[in-house]
């Protein structure tokens, strides 16, 4: 039996999680879940070997983000597993041991070059039009030369010795790729102080954790030939079993066709979460960055995505991040919720610090009545607060531009008639409330749209909002009429 698929998501805990990172996590997770029936597993590993840049806060955020998104892991922090620990900062002895084996086997060597020497030789190579990567100066140092360097007090780094032949592999997304030796020079795996670098720890852990497929961003493509060479050495040393398959996910482009940078505010996962994206809406959108569900359908559930997802269908071309499309997909997912789930999902935005009303002024019955009308109109959940605040605040929000826009012509005359007709209407029937405003409009030569604008602003404070007559019904006769009276008083003042 072929080995079961094992994929991994292995971020470094630096800064806030961003959408590119989430896309990588999602594709790995979906690939594992697609093959769950044959035992596929999703490993979550934290690459925190850079104490200067890593933070515990970022680590907590990574875990919290994956949980919020519903991307559960089979092995990793909090869950454990046969290859624990899953934080690289707790695996330093392992890397030291592997580095020793690589040195002893001649797969790696100590490089005593100083930064100045390296820079000077790089400049000279450039000037001569030659490849400017590391030139192999310390590959075959004699014992005497080493002794001289040591006596000078130089502190060596450790470099991996790249083979002299080209390296070819079949990328799962891009097909066959070849890298020639002059483009992949010997590279550092340990710093002078003995600290292991990403170049070592990442493939060593992939090997030890028996990862079969490495799916990651295109920005890491240049490290792949180095890792394949290192893998071959690890196999010869008995540390690794086989070289994994690699698939490089396309770049995500932001505004102006520039690569979306993780510092770009649009890239921050927290932003989407705070604005009230649903996890399933965001994941649906992010899955389309380099993949497609079908030619004519781009709204789907996560289980539907999992059922269909194959890394072979990922496109190598850069994907464009389109905020409008993300929002529109999210709006569809909001509509797909059953109304109870929708009402629950809105809950954070109906409370402090988002909601401007006091907790005791929140009326759950009114909320449950208005929720179905709101559900079809939201793009992101945070919009709910402003859409329902008229129900829970003592007075409508006063918005001068809305007021100026709606209170044109003879608003007082119109509002007076509307108030009279509304007072006679059937308050259990929004159609009756509509008929009242329609009749008031007719009395003043106004169509419904023009007639309802002052009523809406008087009652809700805004020119746009949820369906007006349902809103009035739910707010109730007493409050509605009082707000019209208040608006009339204001117009008279
Ligand atoms: N820790 C690396 C990063 O976040 C992981 C790269 C990889 O997936 O191999 O860039
Ligand atoms: Zn050197």
Coordinates of C-alpha atoms and ligand atoms in Angstrom, one line a residue:
X1 CA 0.0 0.0 0.0
X2 CA 1.3 3.5 -0.9
X3 CA 2.0 5.7 2.1
X4 CA -1.0 7.8 3.2
X5 CA -0.8 11.4 2.2
X6 CA 0.7 13.7 4.8
X7 CA 0.7 17.4 4.2
X8 CA 1.7 20.2 6.5
X9 CA 1.1 23.8 7.3
X10 CA 4.2 25.3 8.9
X11 CA 4.0 29.1 9.4
X12 CA 6.5 31.2 11.3
X13 CA 4.7 33.1 14.1
X14 CA 5.7 36.6 12.9
X15 CA 3.0 39.3 12.7
X16 CA -0.7 38.8 12.0
X17 CA -2.0 36.0 9.8
X18 CA -2.6 37.1 6.3
X19 CA -4.8 35.8 3.5
X20 CA -1.9 34.2 1.5
X21 CA -1.1 32.2 4.5
X22 CA -4.7 31.1 5.0
X23 CA -4.9 30.1 1.3
X24 CA -1.9 27.8 1.8
X25 CA -3.4 26.3 5.0
X26 CA -6.7 25.8 3.2
X27 CA -5.2 24.0 0.2
X28 CA -3.2 21.7 2.4
X29 CA -6.1 21.0 4.6
X30 CA -8.6 20.5 1.7
X31 CA -6.1 18.1 0.1
X32 CA -5.8 16.1 3.3
X33 CA -9.5 16.0 3.9
X34 CA -10.2 15.1 0.3
X35 CA -8.1 12.0 0.8
X36 CA -9.3 11.4 4.4
X37 CA -10.8 8.0 3.4
X38 CA -7.3 6.7 2.7
X39 CA -5.8 8.0 5.9
X40 CA -4.5 11.4 4.7
X41 CA -3.3 13.7 7.5
X42 CA -2.9 17.4 8.0
X43 CA 0.1 18.4 10.2
X44 CA 0.4 21.8 11.8
X45 CA 3.9 22.8 12.7
X46 CA 5.2 26.1 14.0
X47 CA 8.5 27.3 12.6
X48 CA 9.7 29.5 15.4
X49 CA 13.4 29.3 15.2
X50 CA 13.9 33.0 14.8
X51 CA 13.6 34.3 18.3
X52 CA 14.1 37.9 17.1
X53 CA 11.0 37.9 14.9
X54 CA 8.8 35.3 16.4
X55 CA 6.2 36.1 19.1
X56 CA 4.0 34.2 21.4
X57 CA 1.1 36.5 20.5
X58 CA 1.5 35.6 16.8
X59 CA 1.6 31.9 17.8
X60 CA -1.7 32.3 19.7
X61 CA -3.2 34.1 16.8
X62 CA -2.3 31.4 14.3
X63 CA -4.0 28.8 16.4
X64 CA -7.0 31.0 17.0
X65 CA -7.3 31.8 13.3
X66 CA -7.2 28.1 12.2
X67 CA -9.8 27.3 14.8
X68 CA -12.0 30.1 13.7
X69 CA -11.7 29.0 10.1
X70 CA -12.5 25.4 11.0
X71 CA -9.2 24.1 9.6
X72 CA -8.6 21.4 12.1
X73 CA -5.3 19.6 12.3
X74 CA -4.5 15.9 13.0
X75 CA -1.1 16.6 14.5
X76 CA 0.4 19.7 16.0
X77 CA 0.2 22.1 18.9
X78 CA -2.4 21.3 21.5
X79 CA -3.3 18.1 19.6
X80 CA 0.1 16.4 19.9
X81 CA 1.0 13.4 17.7
X82 CA 3.8 10.9 17.1
X83 CA 6.3 13.5 15.9
X84 CA 5.9 15.9 18.8
X85 CA 6.9 18.5 19.6
X86 CA 5.5 20.5 16.7
X87 CA 7.2 23.8 17.6
X88 CA 10.6 24.0 16.1
X89 CA 11.9 26.0 19.1
X90 CA 11.5 22.8 21.1
X91 CA 13.4 20.6 18.6
X92 CA 16.8 22.2 18.6
X93 CA 18.6 19.1 19.7
X94 CA 17.3 17.2 16.6
X95 CA 18.6 19.8 14.2
X96 CA 22.0 19.8 15.9
X97 CA 22.2 16.1 15.6
X98 CA 21.3 16.1 11.9
X99 CA 23.8 18.9 11.2
X100 CA 26.5 16.8 12.9
X101 CA 25.6 13.9 10.7
X102 CA 25.7 16.0 7.6
X103 CA 29.1 17.3 8.5
X104 CA 30.5 13.9 9.4
X105 CA 29.2 12.5 6.1
X106 CA 30.8 15.3 4.1
X107 CA 27.4 16.6 2.9
X108 CA 28.1 19.9 4.7
X109 CA 31.2 21.8 5.5
X110 CA 32.4 24.7 7.6
X111 CA 32.8 28.0 5.8
X112 CA 35.1 30.5 7.3
X113 CA 34.6 33.4 4.8
X114 CA 33.9 36.7 6.4
X115 CA 31.0 38.9 5.2
X116 CA 33.5 41.3 3.7
X117 CA 35.3 38.6 1.8
X118 CA 32.0 37.2 0.5
X119 CA 30.9 40.7 -0.6
X120 CA 34.2 41.4 -2.4
X121 CA 34.1 38.2 -4.3
X122 CA 30.5 38.6 -5.2
X123 CA 31.2 42.1 -6.6
X124 CA 34.2 40.8 -8.6
X125 CA 32.1 37.9 -10.0
X126 CA 29.4 40.3 -11.0
X127 CA 31.8 42.6 -12.7
X128 CA 33.2 39.7 -14.6
X129 CA 29.6 38.7 -15.6
X130 CA 29.9 35.4 -13.7
X131 CA 27.3 33.8 -11.3
X132 CA 27.5 35.8 -8.1
X133 CA 26.4 33.2 -5.5
X134 CA 28.7 31.5 -3.1
X135 CA 31.8 30.3 -5.0
X136 CA 32.7 27.2 -3.0
X137 CA 35.8 28.7 -1.5
X138 CA 35.7 26.6 1.6
X139 CA 34.6 23.3 0.0
X140 CA 37.9 21.6 0.2
X141 CA 40.0 23.5 2.8
X142 CA 43.1 21.7 3.9
X143 CA 43.7 21.0 7.6
X144 CA 46.4 23.6 7.7
X145 CA 44.1 26.3 6.2
X146 CA 41.4 25.4 8.7
X147 CA 44.0 25.7 11.5
X148 CA 45.0 29.1 10.3
X149 CA 41.4 30.3 10.2
X150 CA 40.7 28.9 13.6
X151 CA 43.8 30.6 15.0
X152 CA 42.6 33.9 13.5
X153 CA 39.4 33.4 15.6
X154 CA 37.1 33.1 12.7
X155 CA 33.7 31.6 13.5
X156 CA 32.5 29.4 10.7
X157 CA 29.0 28.9 9.5
X158 CA 28.0 25.5 8.1
X159 CA 27.1 25.2 4.4
X160 CA 25.4 22.4 2.5
X161 CA 27.4 21.1 -0.4
X162 CA 25.2 21.2 -3.5
X163 CA 25.7 18.5 -6.1
X164 CA 27.3 19.6 -9.3
X165 CA 24.4 18.3 -11.5
X166 CA 21.2 20.0 -12.3
X167 CA 18.2 19.2 -10.2
X168 CA 14.9 18.4 -11.9
X169 CA 11.6 17.7 -10.3
X170 CA 8.0 17.7 -11.3
X171 CA 6.1 20.4 -9.6
X172 CA 2.4 19.4 -9.0
X173 CA 1.3 22.8 -10.2
X174 CA 3.9 23.8 -12.7
X175 CA 5.1 20.6 -14.2
X176 CA 8.8 19.7 -14.8
X177 CA 11.3 22.3 -13.5
X178 CA 15.1 22.2 -13.8
X179 CA 17.6 24.2 -11.7
X180 CA 21.2 24.3 -12.9
X181 CA 24.1 24.2 -10.3
X182 CA 25.3 27.8 -10.9
X183 CA 21.9 29.0 -9.9
X184 CA 21.8 27.0 -6.7
X185 CA 25.1 27.6 -4.8
X186 CA 26.1 26.0 -1.5
X187 CA 23.9 27.5 1.2
X188 CA 24.1 28.1 4.9
X189 CA 22.3 25.7 7.3
X190 CA 23.8 26.8 10.6
X191 CA 24.8 30.2 11.7
X192 CA 28.2 30.9 13.3
X193 CA 26.6 30.6 16.7
X194 CA 25.3 27.2 15.8
X195 CA 21.7 28.3 15.4
X196 CA 20.0 26.3 12.6
X197 CA 18.4 28.1 9.7
X198 CA 15.1 27.6 7.9
X199 CA 17.0 25.9 5.1
X200 CA 17.8 23.1 7.4
X201 CA 15.0 22.8 9.9
X202 CA 12.2 23.0 7.3
X203 CA 13.2 20.0 5.2
X204 CA 14.5 18.1 8.3
X205 CA 11.1 18.3 9.9
X206 CA 9.3 17.5 6.7
X207 CA 11.5 14.3 6.5
X208 CA 11.1 13.3 10.2
X209 CA 7.3 14.0 10.0
X210 CA 7.1 11.9 6.9
X211 CA 5.5 14.6 4.8
X212 CA 4.5 13.3 1.4
X213 CA 3.4 16.6 -0.3
X214 CA 4.7 20.0 0.2
X215 CA 2.2 22.6 -1.0
X216 CA 3.3 26.1 -0.4
X217 CA 3.6 29.6 -2.0
X218 CA 5.5 30.3 -5.2
X219 CA 7.8 32.6 -3.2
X220 CA 9.5 29.4 -1.8
X221 CA 10.2 27.9 -5.1
X222 CA 13.9 28.9 -5.1
X223 CA 14.4 26.9 -1.9
X224 CA 13.1 23.7 -3.4
X225 CA 16.2 22.5 -5.4
X226 CA 18.2 23.1 -2.2
X227 CA 15.8 21.1 -0.2
X228 CA 15.6 18.2 -2.7
X229 CA 19.4 18.0 -2.5
X230 CA 19.4 18.0 1.2
X231 CA 16.6 15.4 1.2
X232 CA 18.8 13.1 -0.9
X233 CA 21.6 13.4 1.7
X234 CA 19.1 12.7 4.5
X235 CA 18.0 9.6 2.7
X236 CA 21.6 8.4 2.4
X237 CA 22.0 9.1 6.1
X238 CA 18.9 7.2 6.9
X239 CA 17.1 10.2 8.3
X240 CA 14.5 10.5 5.5
X241 CA 12.6 7.9 3.6
X242 CA 11.8 9.6 0.3
X243 CA 11.7 13.1 -1.3
X244 CA 8.2 14.6 -1.0
X245 CA 6.3 15.9 -4.0
X246 CA 6.2 19.7 -4.2
X247 CA 3.5 22.0 -5.5
X248 CA 3.9 25.7 -5.5
X249 CA 0.7 27.8 -5.3
X250 CA 0.5 30.9 -7.4
X251 CA 1.2 34.4 -6.2
X252 CA -1.7 36.5 -5.0
X253 CA -1.7 40.0 -6.6
X254 CA -3.2 43.0 -4.9
X255 CA -3.8 46.5 -6.2
X256 CA -2.1 47.7 -9.3
X257 CA -0.9 44.1 -10.1
X258 CA 1.6 44.1 -7.4
X259 CA 2.1 41.1 -5.2
X260 CA -0.1 41.3 -2.2
X261 CA 2.3 42.0 0.6
X262 CA 1.7 40.6 4.1
X263 CA 1.9 44.2 5.4
X264 CA -0.9 45.3 3.0
X265 CA -4.0 46.0 5.2
X266 CA -6.1 44.2 2.7
X267 CA -4.1 41.1 3.5
X268 CA -4.8 40.9 7.2
X269 CA -7.0 38.0 8.2
X270 CA -8.1 39.9 11.3
X271 CA -9.6 42.6 9.2
X272 CA -12.0 40.2 7.5
X273 CA -12.9 38.6 10.8
X274 CA -13.6 42.0 12.4
X275 CA -15.7 43.1 9.5
X276 CA -17.8 40.0 9.9
X277 CA -16.8 37.7 7.1
X278 CA -18.1 34.2 7.7
X279 CA -15.3 31.6 7.8
X280 CA -17.0 29.7 5.0
X281 CA -17.5 32.8 2.9
X282 CA -13.8 33.8 3.2
X283 CA -12.6 30.2 2.6
X284 CA -14.9 30.0 -0.5
X285 CA -13.3 33.1 -1.8
X286 CA -9.7 32.2 -0.9
X287 CA -10.1 28.8 -2.6
X288 CA -10.6 30.6 -5.9
X289 CA -7.1 32.2 -5.7
X290 CA -5.5 29.7 -8.0
X291 CA -8.3 27.1 -8.1
X292 CA -11.8 26.9 -9.5
X293 CA -14.7 24.8 -8.5
X294 CA -16.3 24.6 -11.9
X295 CA -16.6 26.8 -15.0
X296 CA -20.0 28.2 -14.0
X297 CA -20.2 28.0 -10.2
X298 CA -18.1 29.9 -7.7
X299 CA -20.3 29.7 -4.6
X300 CA -20.0 26.5 -2.8
X301 CA -19.7 25.0 0.7
X302 CA -16.5 23.9 2.3
X303 CA -17.6 20.2 2.1
X304 CA -18.3 20.7 -1.6
X305 CA -14.9 22.2 -2.0
X306 CA -13.2 19.3 -0.2
X307 CA -15.0 16.8 -2.3
X308 CA -13.7 18.4 -5.5
X309 CA -10.3 19.7 -4.5
X310 CA -7.2 18.3 -6.3
X311 CA -3.8 19.9 -6.3
X312 CA -3.4 19.0 -9.9
X313 CA -6.2 21.5 -10.8
X314 CA -4.4 24.4 -9.2
X315 CA -3.4 27.0 -11.8
X316 CA 0.2 28.3 -12.0
X317 CA -0.8 31.8 -13.1
X318 CA -0.9 34.6 -10.5
X319 CA -4.3 35.1 -8.9
X320 CA -5.8 38.5 -8.3
X321 CA -7.2 39.4 -5.0
X322 CA -10.6 41.1 -5.6
X323 CA -12.2 42.5 -2.5
X324 CA -15.6 43.2 -4.2
X325 CA -15.8 39.5 -5.2
X326 CA -14.8 38.4 -1.8
X327 CA -17.6 40.5 -0.3
X328 CA -20.2 39.3 -2.8
X329 CA -19.3 35.7 -2.1
X330 CA -19.6 36.4 1.6
X331 CA -23.0 37.9 1.1
X332 CA -24.1 34.7 -0.6
X333 CA -22.9 32.7 2.3
X334 CA -24.8 35.0 4.7
X335 CA -28.0 34.3 2.8
X336 CA -27.2 30.5 2.8
X337 CA -27.4 30.4 6.6
X338 CA -30.6 29.4 8.2
X339 CA -32.1 32.3 10.0
X340 CA -31.3 31.1 13.5
X341 CA -27.6 30.6 12.6
X342 CA -27.6 34.1 11.0
X343 CA -29.0 35.6 14.1
X344 CA -26.4 33.9 16.2
X345 CA -23.6 34.9 13.9
X346 CA -24.6 38.5 14.3
X347 CA -24.5 38.4 18.1
X348 CA -21.0 40.0 18.5
X349 CA -22.2 43.1 16.6
X350 CA -25.3 43.4 18.7
X351 CA -23.2 43.9 21.9
X352 CA -20.6 46.2 23.2
X353 CA -18.1 47.4 22.0
X354 CA -19.8 47.3 18.6
X355 CA -23.3 48.1 19.6
X356 CA -23.9 51.7 20.8
X357 CA -27.0 50.8 22.9
X358 CA -27.1 49.7 26.5
X359 CA -27.4 45.9 26.9
X360 CA -30.8 46.3 28.7
X361 CA -32.2 48.2 25.7
X362 CA -31.6 45.3 23.4
X363 CA -34.9 43.7 22.6
X364 CA -34.5 40.1 21.5
X365 CA -38.0 39.7 20.2
X366 CA -37.6 42.7 17.9
X367 CA -34.2 41.4 16.8
X368 CA -35.7 38.0 15.9
X369 CA -38.4 39.7 13.9
X370 CA -36.1 42.0 11.9
X371 CA -33.3 39.4 11.4
X372 CA -34.8 37.7 8.3
X373 CA -35.1 41.1 6.6
X374 CA -31.5 42.0 7.4
X375 CA -30.1 38.6 6.3
X376 CA -30.7 39.2 2.6
X377 CA -29.1 42.6 2.7
X378 CA -25.8 42.3 4.4
X379 CA -22.4 41.9 2.8
X380 CA -20.5 41.5 6.0
X381 CA -22.0 40.9 9.5
X382 CA -20.7 44.1 11.0
X383 CA -23.2 46.0 8.9
X384 CA -25.9 44.7 11.1
X385 CA -25.3 47.3 13.9
X386 CA -26.2 50.4 11.9
X387 CA -29.1 48.5 10.2
X388 CA -30.9 47.8 13.5
X389 CA -29.8 50.5 15.8
X390 CA -33.1 52.4 15.3
X391 CA -34.8 49.6 17.3
X392 CA -32.6 49.8 20.3
X393 CA -31.6 53.4 20.7
X394 CA -33.9 55.9 22.4
X395 CA -33.6 58.2 19.5
X396 CA -32.6 57.6 15.9
X397 CA -29.0 58.2 14.9
X398 CA -28.9 61.8 13.7
X399 CA -27.1 62.0 10.3
X400 CA -27.1 65.5 8.9
X401 CA -26.4 64.6 5.2
X402 CA -29.3 62.0 5.3
X403 CA -31.6 64.6 6.9
X404 CA -30.7 67.2 4.3
X405 CA -31.2 64.8 1.5
X406 CA -34.6 63.5 2.7
X407 CA -36.1 66.7 4.1
X408 CA -36.5 68.6 0.8
X409 CA -39.6 70.4 -0.5
X410 CA -42.4 70.5 2.1
X411 CA -41.3 67.7 4.4
X412 CA -43.4 69.0 7.3
X413 CA -46.7 68.9 5.3
X414 CA -45.9 65.4 4.1
X415 CA -44.9 64.1 7.6
X416 CA -48.0 65.6 9.1
X417 CA -50.2 63.8 6.7
X418 CA -48.2 60.6 7.0
X419 CA -48.5 60.7 10.7
X420 CA -52.3 61.0 10.5
X421 CA -52.7 58.2 8.1
X422 CA -50.2 56.0 10.0
X423 CA -52.2 56.6 13.2
X424 CA -55.2 55.1 11.4
X425 CA -53.4 52.2 9.9
X426 CA -53.3 48.5 10.9
X427 CA -50.1 48.1 12.8
X428 CA -50.0 44.4 12.4
X429 CA -49.7 44.7 8.6
X430 CA -46.8 46.3 6.8
X431 CA -49.0 46.6 3.7
X432 CA -51.3 48.8 5.6
X433 CA -48.4 51.0 6.8
X434 CA -47.2 51.2 3.2
X435 CA -50.7 52.2 2.0
X436 CA -50.7 55.0 4.6
X437 CA -47.4 56.5 3.4
X438 CA -48.5 56.0 -0.2
X439 CA -51.7 57.9 0.5
X440 CA -49.8 60.7 2.2
X441 CA -47.6 61.0 -0.8
X442 CA -50.5 61.2 -3.2
X443 CA -52.0 64.0 -1.1
X444 CA -48.9 66.0 -1.8
X445 CA -48.2 64.9 -5.3
X446 CA -45.3 62.6 -4.4
X447 CA -44.5 59.1 -5.5
X448 CA -43.9 56.5 -2.8
X449 CA -40.1 56.7 -3.0
X450 CA -40.1 60.5 -2.3
X451 CA -42.8 60.2 0.3
X452 CA -41.1 57.5 2.3
X453 CA -37.7 59.2 2.5
X454 CA -38.6 61.7 5.2
X455 CA -40.5 59.1 7.1
X456 CA -37.4 56.8 7.0
X457 CA -35.0 59.5 8.1
X458 CA -37.4 60.6 10.9
X459 CA -37.7 57.1 12.2
X460 CA -34.3 55.5 11.5
X461 CA -32.0 58.5 11.0
X462 CA -30.7 57.3 7.7
X463 CA -31.8 57.3 4.0
X464 CA -31.0 53.7 3.4
X465 CA -31.8 50.7 5.5
X466 CA -34.0 47.6 5.9
X467 CA -37.5 47.4 4.3
X468 CA -39.2 50.4 5.8
X469 CA -42.7 49.2 6.5
X470 CA -41.5 46.0 8.3
X471 CA -39.1 48.2 10.2
X472 CA -42.0 50.5 11.3
X473 CA -44.1 47.6 12.3
X474 CA -41.4 46.1 14.4
X475 CA -40.5 49.4 16.1
X476 CA -44.2 49.8 16.8
X477 CA -46.8 52.6 16.5
X478 CA -46.0 54.5 19.6
X479 CA -42.3 55.0 18.9
X480 CA -42.8 55.6 15.2
X481 CA -45.3 58.3 15.8
X482 CA -43.2 59.9 18.5
X483 CA -40.2 60.0 16.2
X484 CA -42.3 61.7 13.5
X485 CA -43.4 64.2 16.1
X486 CA -39.8 64.9 17.0
X487 CA -38.8 65.4 13.4
X488 CA -41.7 67.8 12.9
X489 CA -40.6 69.7 16.0
X490 CA -37.1 69.9 14.6
X491 CA -38.4 71.1 11.2
X492 CA -40.4 73.8 12.9
X493 CA -37.5 75.0 15.1
Ligands
LIG1 N1 8.0 28.7 7.8 C1 8.0 28.9 6.3 C2 7.3 30.1 6.0 O1 6.4 30.6 6.7 C3 7.4 27.7 5.7 C4 7.7 27.5 4.3 C5 7.2 26.2 3.7 O2 6.0 26.0 3.7 O3 8.0 25.3 3.4 O4 7.6 30.8 5.0
LIG2 ZN1 33.7 30.1 2.7

